[in-house]
mmCIF file with all atom_site columns, C-alpha atoms in Angstrom:
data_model
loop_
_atom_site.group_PDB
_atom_site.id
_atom_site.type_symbol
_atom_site.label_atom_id
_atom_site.label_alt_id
_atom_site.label_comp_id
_atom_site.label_asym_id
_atom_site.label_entity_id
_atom_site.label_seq_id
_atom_site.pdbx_PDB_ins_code
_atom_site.Cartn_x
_atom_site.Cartn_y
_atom_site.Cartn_z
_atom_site.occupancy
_atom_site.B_iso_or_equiv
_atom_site.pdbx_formal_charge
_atom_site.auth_seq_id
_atom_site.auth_comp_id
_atom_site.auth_asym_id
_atom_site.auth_atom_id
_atom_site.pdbx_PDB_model_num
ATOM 1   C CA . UNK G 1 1   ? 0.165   30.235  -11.692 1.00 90.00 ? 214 UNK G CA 1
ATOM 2   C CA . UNK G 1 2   ? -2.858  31.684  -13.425 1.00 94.00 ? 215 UNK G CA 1
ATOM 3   C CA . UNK G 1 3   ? -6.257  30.020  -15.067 1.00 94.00 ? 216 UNK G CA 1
ATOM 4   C CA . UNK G 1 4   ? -4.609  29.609  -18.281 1.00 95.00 ? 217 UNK G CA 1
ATOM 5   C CA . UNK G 1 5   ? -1.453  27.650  -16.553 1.00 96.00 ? 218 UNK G CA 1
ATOM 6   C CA . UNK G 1 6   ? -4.109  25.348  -14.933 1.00 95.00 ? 219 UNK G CA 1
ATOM 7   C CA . UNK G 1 7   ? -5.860  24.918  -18.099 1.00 95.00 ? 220 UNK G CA 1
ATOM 8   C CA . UNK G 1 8   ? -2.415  23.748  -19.621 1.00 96.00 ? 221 UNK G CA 1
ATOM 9   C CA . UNK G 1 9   ? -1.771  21.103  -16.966 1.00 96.00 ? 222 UNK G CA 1
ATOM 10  C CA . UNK G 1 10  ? -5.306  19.670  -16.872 1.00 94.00 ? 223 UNK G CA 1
ATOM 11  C CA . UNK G 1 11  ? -5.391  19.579  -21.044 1.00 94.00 ? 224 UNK G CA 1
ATOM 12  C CA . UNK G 1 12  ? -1.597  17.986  -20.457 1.00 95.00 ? 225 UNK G CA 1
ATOM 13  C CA . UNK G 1 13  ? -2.410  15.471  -17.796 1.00 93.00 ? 226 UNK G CA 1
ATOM 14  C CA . UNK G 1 14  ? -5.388  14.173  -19.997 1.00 91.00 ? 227 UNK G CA 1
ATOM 15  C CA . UNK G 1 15  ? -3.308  13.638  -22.796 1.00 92.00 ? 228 UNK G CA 1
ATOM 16  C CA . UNK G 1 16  ? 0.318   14.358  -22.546 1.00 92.00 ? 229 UNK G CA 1
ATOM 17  C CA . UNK G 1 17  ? 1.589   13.307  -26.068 1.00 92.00 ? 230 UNK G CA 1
ATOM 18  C CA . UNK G 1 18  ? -1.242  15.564  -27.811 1.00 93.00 ? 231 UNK G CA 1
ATOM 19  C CA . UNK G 1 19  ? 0.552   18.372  -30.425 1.00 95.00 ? 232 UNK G CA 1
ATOM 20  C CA . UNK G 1 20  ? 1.052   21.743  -29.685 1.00 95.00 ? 233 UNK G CA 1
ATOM 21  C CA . UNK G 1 21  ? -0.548  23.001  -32.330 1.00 95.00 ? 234 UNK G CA 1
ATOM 22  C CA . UNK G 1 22  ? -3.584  20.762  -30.933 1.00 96.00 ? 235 UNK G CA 1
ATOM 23  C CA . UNK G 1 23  ? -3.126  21.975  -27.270 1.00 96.00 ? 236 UNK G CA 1
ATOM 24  C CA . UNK G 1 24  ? -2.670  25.606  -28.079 1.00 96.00 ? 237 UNK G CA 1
ATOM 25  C CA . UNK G 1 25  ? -6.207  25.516  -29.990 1.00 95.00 ? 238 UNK G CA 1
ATOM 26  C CA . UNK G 1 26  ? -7.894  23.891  -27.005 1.00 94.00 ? 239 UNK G CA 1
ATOM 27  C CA . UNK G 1 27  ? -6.315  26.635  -24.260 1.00 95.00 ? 240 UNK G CA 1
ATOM 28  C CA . UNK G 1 28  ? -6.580  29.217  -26.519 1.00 95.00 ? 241 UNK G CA 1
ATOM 29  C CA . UNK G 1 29  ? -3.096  30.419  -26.672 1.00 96.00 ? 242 UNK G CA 1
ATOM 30  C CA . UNK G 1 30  ? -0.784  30.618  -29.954 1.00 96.00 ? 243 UNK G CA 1
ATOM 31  C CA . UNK G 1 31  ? 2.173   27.846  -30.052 1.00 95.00 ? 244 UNK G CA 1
ATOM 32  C CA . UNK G 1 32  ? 4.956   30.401  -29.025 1.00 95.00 ? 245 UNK G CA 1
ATOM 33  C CA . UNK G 1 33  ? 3.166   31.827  -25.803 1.00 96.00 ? 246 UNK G CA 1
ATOM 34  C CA . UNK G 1 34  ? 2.229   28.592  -25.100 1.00 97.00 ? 247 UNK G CA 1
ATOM 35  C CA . UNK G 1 35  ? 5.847   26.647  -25.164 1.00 96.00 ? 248 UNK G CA 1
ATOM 36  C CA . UNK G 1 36  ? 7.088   29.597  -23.092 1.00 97.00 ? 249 UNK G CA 1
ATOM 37  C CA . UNK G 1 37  ? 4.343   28.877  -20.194 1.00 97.00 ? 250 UNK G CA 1
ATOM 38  C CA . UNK G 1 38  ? 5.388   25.149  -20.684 1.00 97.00 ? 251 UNK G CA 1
ATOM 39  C CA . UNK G 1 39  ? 8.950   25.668  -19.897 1.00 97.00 ? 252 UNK G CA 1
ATOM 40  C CA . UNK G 1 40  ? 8.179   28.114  -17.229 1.00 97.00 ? 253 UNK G CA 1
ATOM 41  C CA . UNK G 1 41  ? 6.366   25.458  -15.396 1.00 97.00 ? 254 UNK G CA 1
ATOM 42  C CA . UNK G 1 42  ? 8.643   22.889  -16.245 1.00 97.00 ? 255 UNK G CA 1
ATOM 43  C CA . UNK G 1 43  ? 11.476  25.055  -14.488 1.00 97.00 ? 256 UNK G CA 1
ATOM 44  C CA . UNK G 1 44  ? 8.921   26.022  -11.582 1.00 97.00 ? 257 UNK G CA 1
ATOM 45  C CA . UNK G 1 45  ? 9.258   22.185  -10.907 1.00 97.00 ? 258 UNK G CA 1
ATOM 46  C CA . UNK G 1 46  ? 5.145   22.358  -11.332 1.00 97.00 ? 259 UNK G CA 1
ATOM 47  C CA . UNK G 1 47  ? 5.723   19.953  -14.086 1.00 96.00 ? 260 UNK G CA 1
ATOM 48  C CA . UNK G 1 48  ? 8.412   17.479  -13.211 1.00 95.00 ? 261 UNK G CA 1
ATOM 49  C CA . UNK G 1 49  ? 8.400   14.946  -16.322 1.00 92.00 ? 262 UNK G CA 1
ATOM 50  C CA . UNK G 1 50  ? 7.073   12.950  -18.634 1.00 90.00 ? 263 UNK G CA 1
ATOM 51  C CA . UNK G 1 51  ? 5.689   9.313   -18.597 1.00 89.00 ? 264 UNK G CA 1
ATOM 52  C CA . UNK G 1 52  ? 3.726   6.687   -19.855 1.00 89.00 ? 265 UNK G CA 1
ATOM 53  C CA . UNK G 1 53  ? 0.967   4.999   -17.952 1.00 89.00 ? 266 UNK G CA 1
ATOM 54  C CA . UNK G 1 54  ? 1.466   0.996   -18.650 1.00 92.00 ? 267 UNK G CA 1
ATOM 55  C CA . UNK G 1 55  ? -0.944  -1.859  -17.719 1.00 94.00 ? 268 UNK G CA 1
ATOM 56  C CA . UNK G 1 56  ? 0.817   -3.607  -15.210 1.00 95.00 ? 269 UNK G CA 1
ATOM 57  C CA . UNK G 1 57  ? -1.121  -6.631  -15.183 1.00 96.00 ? 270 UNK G CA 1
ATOM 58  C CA . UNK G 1 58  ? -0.192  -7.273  -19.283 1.00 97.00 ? 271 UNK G CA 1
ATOM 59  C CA . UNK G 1 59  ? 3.315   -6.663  -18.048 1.00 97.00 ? 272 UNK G CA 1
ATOM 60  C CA . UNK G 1 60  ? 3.163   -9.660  -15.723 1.00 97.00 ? 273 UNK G CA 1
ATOM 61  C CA . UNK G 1 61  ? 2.468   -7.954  -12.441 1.00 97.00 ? 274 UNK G CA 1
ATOM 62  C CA . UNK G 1 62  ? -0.835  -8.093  -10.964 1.00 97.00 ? 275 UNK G CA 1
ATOM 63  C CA . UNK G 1 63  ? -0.189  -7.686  -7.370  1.00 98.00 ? 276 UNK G CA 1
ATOM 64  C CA . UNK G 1 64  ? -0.565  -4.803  -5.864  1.00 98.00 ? 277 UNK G CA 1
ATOM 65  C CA . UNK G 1 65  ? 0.556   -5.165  -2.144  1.00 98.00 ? 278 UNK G CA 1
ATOM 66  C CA . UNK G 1 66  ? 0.383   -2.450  0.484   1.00 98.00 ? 279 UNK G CA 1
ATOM 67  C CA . UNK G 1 67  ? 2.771   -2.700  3.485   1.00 98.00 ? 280 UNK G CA 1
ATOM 68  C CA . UNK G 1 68  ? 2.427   -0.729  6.360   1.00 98.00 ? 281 UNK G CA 1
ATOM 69  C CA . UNK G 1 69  ? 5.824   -0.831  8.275   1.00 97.00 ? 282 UNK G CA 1
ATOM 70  C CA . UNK G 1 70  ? 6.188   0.670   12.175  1.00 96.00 ? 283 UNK G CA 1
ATOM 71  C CA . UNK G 1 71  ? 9.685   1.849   12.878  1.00 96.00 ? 284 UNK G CA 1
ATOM 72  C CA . UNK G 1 72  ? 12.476  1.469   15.439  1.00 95.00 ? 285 UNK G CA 1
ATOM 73  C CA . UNK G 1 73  ? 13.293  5.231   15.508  1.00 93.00 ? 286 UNK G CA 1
ATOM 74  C CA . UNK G 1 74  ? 11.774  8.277   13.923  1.00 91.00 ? 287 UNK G CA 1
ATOM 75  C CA . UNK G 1 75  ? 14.766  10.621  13.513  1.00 93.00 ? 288 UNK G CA 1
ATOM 76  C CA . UNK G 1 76  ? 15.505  12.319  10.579  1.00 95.00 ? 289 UNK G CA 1
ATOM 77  C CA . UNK G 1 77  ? 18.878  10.435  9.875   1.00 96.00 ? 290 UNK G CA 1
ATOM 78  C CA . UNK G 1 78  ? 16.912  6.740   10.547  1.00 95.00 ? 291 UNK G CA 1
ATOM 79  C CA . UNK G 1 79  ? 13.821  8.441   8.222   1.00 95.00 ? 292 UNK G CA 1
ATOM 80  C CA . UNK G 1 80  ? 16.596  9.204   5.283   1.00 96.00 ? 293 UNK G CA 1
ATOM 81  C CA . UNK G 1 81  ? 18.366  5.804   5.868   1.00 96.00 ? 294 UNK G CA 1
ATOM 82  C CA . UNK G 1 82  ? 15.203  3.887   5.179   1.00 96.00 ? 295 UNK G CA 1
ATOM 83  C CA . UNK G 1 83  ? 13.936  6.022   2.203   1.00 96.00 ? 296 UNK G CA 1
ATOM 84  C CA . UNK G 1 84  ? 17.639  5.285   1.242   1.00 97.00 ? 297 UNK G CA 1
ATOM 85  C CA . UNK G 1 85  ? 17.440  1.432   1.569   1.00 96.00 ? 298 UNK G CA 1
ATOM 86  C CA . UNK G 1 86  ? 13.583  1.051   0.043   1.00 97.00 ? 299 UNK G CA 1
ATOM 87  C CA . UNK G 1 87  ? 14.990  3.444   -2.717  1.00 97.00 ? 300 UNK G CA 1
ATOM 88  C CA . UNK G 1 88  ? 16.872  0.424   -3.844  1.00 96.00 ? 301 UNK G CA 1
ATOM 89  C CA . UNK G 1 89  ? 13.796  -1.764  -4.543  1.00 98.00 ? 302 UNK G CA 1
ATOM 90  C CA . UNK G 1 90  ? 11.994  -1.748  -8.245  1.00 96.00 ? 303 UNK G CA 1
ATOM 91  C CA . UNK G 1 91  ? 9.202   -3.385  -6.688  1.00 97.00 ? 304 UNK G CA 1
ATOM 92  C CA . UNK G 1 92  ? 8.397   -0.608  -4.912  1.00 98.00 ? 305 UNK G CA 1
ATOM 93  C CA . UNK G 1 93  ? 5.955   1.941   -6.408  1.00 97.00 ? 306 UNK G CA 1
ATOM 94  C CA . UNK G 1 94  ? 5.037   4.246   -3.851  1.00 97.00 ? 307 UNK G CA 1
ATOM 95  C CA . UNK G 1 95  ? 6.553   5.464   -0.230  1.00 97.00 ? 308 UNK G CA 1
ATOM 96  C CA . UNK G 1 96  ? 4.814   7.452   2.375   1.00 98.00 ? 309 UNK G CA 1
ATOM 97  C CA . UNK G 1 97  ? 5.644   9.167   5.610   1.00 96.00 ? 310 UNK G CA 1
ATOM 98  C CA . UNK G 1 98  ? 2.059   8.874   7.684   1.00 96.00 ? 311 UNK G CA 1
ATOM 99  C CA . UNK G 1 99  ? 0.589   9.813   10.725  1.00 94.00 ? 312 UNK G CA 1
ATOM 100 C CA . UNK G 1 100 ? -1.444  7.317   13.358  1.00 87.00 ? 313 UNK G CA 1
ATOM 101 C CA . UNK G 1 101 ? -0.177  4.163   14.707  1.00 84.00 ? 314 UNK G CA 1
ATOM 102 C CA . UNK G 1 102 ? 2.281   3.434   11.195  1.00 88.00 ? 315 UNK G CA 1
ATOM 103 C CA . UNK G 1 103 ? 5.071   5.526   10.090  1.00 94.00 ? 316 UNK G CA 1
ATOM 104 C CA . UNK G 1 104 ? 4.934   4.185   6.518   1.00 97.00 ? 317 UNK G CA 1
ATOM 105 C CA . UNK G 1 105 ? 2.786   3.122   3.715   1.00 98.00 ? 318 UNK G CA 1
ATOM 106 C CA . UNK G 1 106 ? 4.538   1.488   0.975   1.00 98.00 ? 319 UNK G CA 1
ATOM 107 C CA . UNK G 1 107 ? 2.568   -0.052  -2.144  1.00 98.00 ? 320 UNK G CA 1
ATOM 108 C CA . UNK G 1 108 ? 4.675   -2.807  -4.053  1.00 98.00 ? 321 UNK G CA 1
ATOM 109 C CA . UNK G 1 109 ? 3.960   -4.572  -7.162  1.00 98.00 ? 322 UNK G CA 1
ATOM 110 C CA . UNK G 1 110 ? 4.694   -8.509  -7.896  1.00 98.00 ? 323 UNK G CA 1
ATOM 111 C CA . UNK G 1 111 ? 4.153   -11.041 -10.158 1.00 98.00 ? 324 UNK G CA 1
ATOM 112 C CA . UNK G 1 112 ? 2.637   -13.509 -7.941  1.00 98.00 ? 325 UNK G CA 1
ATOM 113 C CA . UNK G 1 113 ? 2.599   -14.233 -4.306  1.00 97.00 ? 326 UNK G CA 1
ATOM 114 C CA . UNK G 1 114 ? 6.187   -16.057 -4.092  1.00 98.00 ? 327 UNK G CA 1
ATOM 115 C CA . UNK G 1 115 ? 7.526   -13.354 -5.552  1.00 98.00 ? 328 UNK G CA 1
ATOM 116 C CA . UNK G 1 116 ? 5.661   -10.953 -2.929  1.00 98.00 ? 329 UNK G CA 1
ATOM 117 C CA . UNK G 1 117 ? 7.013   -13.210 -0.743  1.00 98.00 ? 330 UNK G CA 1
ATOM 118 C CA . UNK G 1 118 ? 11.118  -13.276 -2.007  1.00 98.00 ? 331 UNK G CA 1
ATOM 119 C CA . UNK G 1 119 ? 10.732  -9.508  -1.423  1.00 98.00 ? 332 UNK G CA 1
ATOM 120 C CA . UNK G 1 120 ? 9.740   -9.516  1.808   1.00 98.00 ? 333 UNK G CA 1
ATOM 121 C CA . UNK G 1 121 ? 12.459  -12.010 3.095   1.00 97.00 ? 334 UNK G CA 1
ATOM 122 C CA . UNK G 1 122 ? 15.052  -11.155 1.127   1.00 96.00 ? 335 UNK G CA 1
ATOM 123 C CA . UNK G 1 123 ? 14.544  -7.344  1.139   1.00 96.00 ? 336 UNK G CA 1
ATOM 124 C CA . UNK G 1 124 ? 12.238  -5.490  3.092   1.00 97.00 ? 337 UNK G CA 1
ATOM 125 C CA . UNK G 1 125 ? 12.992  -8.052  6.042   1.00 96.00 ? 338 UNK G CA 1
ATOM 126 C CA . UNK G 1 126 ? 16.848  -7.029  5.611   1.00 95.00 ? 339 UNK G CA 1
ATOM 127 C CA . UNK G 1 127 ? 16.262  -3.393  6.100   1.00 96.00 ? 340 UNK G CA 1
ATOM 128 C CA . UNK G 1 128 ? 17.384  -1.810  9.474   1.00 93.00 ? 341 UNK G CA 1
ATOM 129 C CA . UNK G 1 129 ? 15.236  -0.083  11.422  1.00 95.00 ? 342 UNK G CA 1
ATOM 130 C CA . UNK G 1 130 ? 11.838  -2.049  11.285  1.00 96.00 ? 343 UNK G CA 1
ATOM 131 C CA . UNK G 1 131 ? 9.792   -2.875  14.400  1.00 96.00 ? 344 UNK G CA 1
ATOM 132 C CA . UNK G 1 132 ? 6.836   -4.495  12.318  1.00 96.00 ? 345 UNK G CA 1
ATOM 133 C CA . UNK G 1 133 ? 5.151   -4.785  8.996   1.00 97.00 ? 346 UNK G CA 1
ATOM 134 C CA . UNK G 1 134 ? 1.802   -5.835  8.159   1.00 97.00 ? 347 UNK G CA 1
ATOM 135 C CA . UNK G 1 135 ? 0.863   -6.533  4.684   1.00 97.00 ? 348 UNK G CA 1
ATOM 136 C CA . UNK G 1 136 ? -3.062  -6.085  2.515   1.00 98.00 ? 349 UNK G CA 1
ATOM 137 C CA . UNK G 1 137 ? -3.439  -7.104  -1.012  1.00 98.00 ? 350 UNK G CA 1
ATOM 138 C CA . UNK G 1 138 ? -5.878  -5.004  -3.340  1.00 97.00 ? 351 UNK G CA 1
ATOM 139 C CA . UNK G 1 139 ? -8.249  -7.744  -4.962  1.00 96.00 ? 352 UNK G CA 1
ATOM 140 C CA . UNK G 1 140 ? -8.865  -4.821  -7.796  1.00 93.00 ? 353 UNK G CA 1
ATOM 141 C CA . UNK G 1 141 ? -8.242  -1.442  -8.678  1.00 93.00 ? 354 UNK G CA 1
ATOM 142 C CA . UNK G 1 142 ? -11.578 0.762   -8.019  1.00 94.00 ? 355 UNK G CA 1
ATOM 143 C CA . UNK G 1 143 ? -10.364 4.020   -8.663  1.00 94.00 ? 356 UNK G CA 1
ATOM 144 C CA . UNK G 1 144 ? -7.238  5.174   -10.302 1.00 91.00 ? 357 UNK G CA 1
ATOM 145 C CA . UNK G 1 145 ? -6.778  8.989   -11.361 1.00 88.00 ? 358 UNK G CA 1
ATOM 146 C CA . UNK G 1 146 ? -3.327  10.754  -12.820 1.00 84.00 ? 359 UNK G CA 1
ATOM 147 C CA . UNK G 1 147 ? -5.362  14.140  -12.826 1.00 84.00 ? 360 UNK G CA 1
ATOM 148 C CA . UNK G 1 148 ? -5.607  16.339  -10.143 1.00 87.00 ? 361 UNK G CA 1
ATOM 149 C CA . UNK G 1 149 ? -8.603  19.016  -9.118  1.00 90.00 ? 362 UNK G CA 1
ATOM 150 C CA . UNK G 1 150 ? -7.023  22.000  -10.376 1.00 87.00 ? 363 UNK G CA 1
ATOM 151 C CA . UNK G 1 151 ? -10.491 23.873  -10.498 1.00 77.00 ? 364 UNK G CA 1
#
């Protein structure tokens, strides 16, 4: 990847849906050149789709709940088995493998606390290979950023 591919993903993660025509004046490469760097970094895996950020609060889920989960066993096969099993849950947003005294940092989203709450017992609590969970809420979002420092 060169400046001008780095230009192309910052101008794209600002505003994904702009026009080519648009994006090619702002990078300063012609449509043509510029569609074939696109789908050379979409097949590097560099770019790996297309979405649409959504307020989840107007959608009817304002919680944000973090759950930090300690495991039985760290193998690889009991590491796949429970990204298999949390796989399965819409409510959760994000999964992460950590270091320190957790193995994993999940953040969930709910409607409400009895909601939080039906997902915890009749989910998360039903998933093999947990030795303990400990929950935080976020009271608000402070930061939030879909762009990354490219340079």
């Amino acid at each position: 990847m060169d400046k001008t591919d780095r230009k192309i993903l910052a101008e794209l993660l600002r505003n994904g849906r702009q026009k080519l025509a648009d994006l090619s004046e702002t990078v300063g490469l012609s449509p043509t050149p510029l569609a074939r760097r696109i789908t050379r970094l979409e097949r590097m895996g560099v770019i790996e789709g297309y979405t649409t950020r959504v307020n989840q609060d107007k959608l009817g889920l304002p919680l944000n709940a973090f759950i930090f989960v300690e495991l039985e066993k760290q193998s690889r096969p009991a590491l796949e088995r429970f990204e298999s099993a949390l796989r399965r849950f819409d409510e959760v947003m994000e999964c992460y493998l950590m270091t320190g005294s957790r193995d994993i940092l999940i953040r969930v989203v709910a409607a409400d606390l009895r909601a939080f709450d039906r997902f915890i017992e009749e989910g998360l609590m039903q998933t093999e290979n947990i030795r303990s969970m400990r929950s935080s809420f976020a009271l608000r979002t402070m930061i939030r950023r879909d762009l990354l420092p490219l340079g």
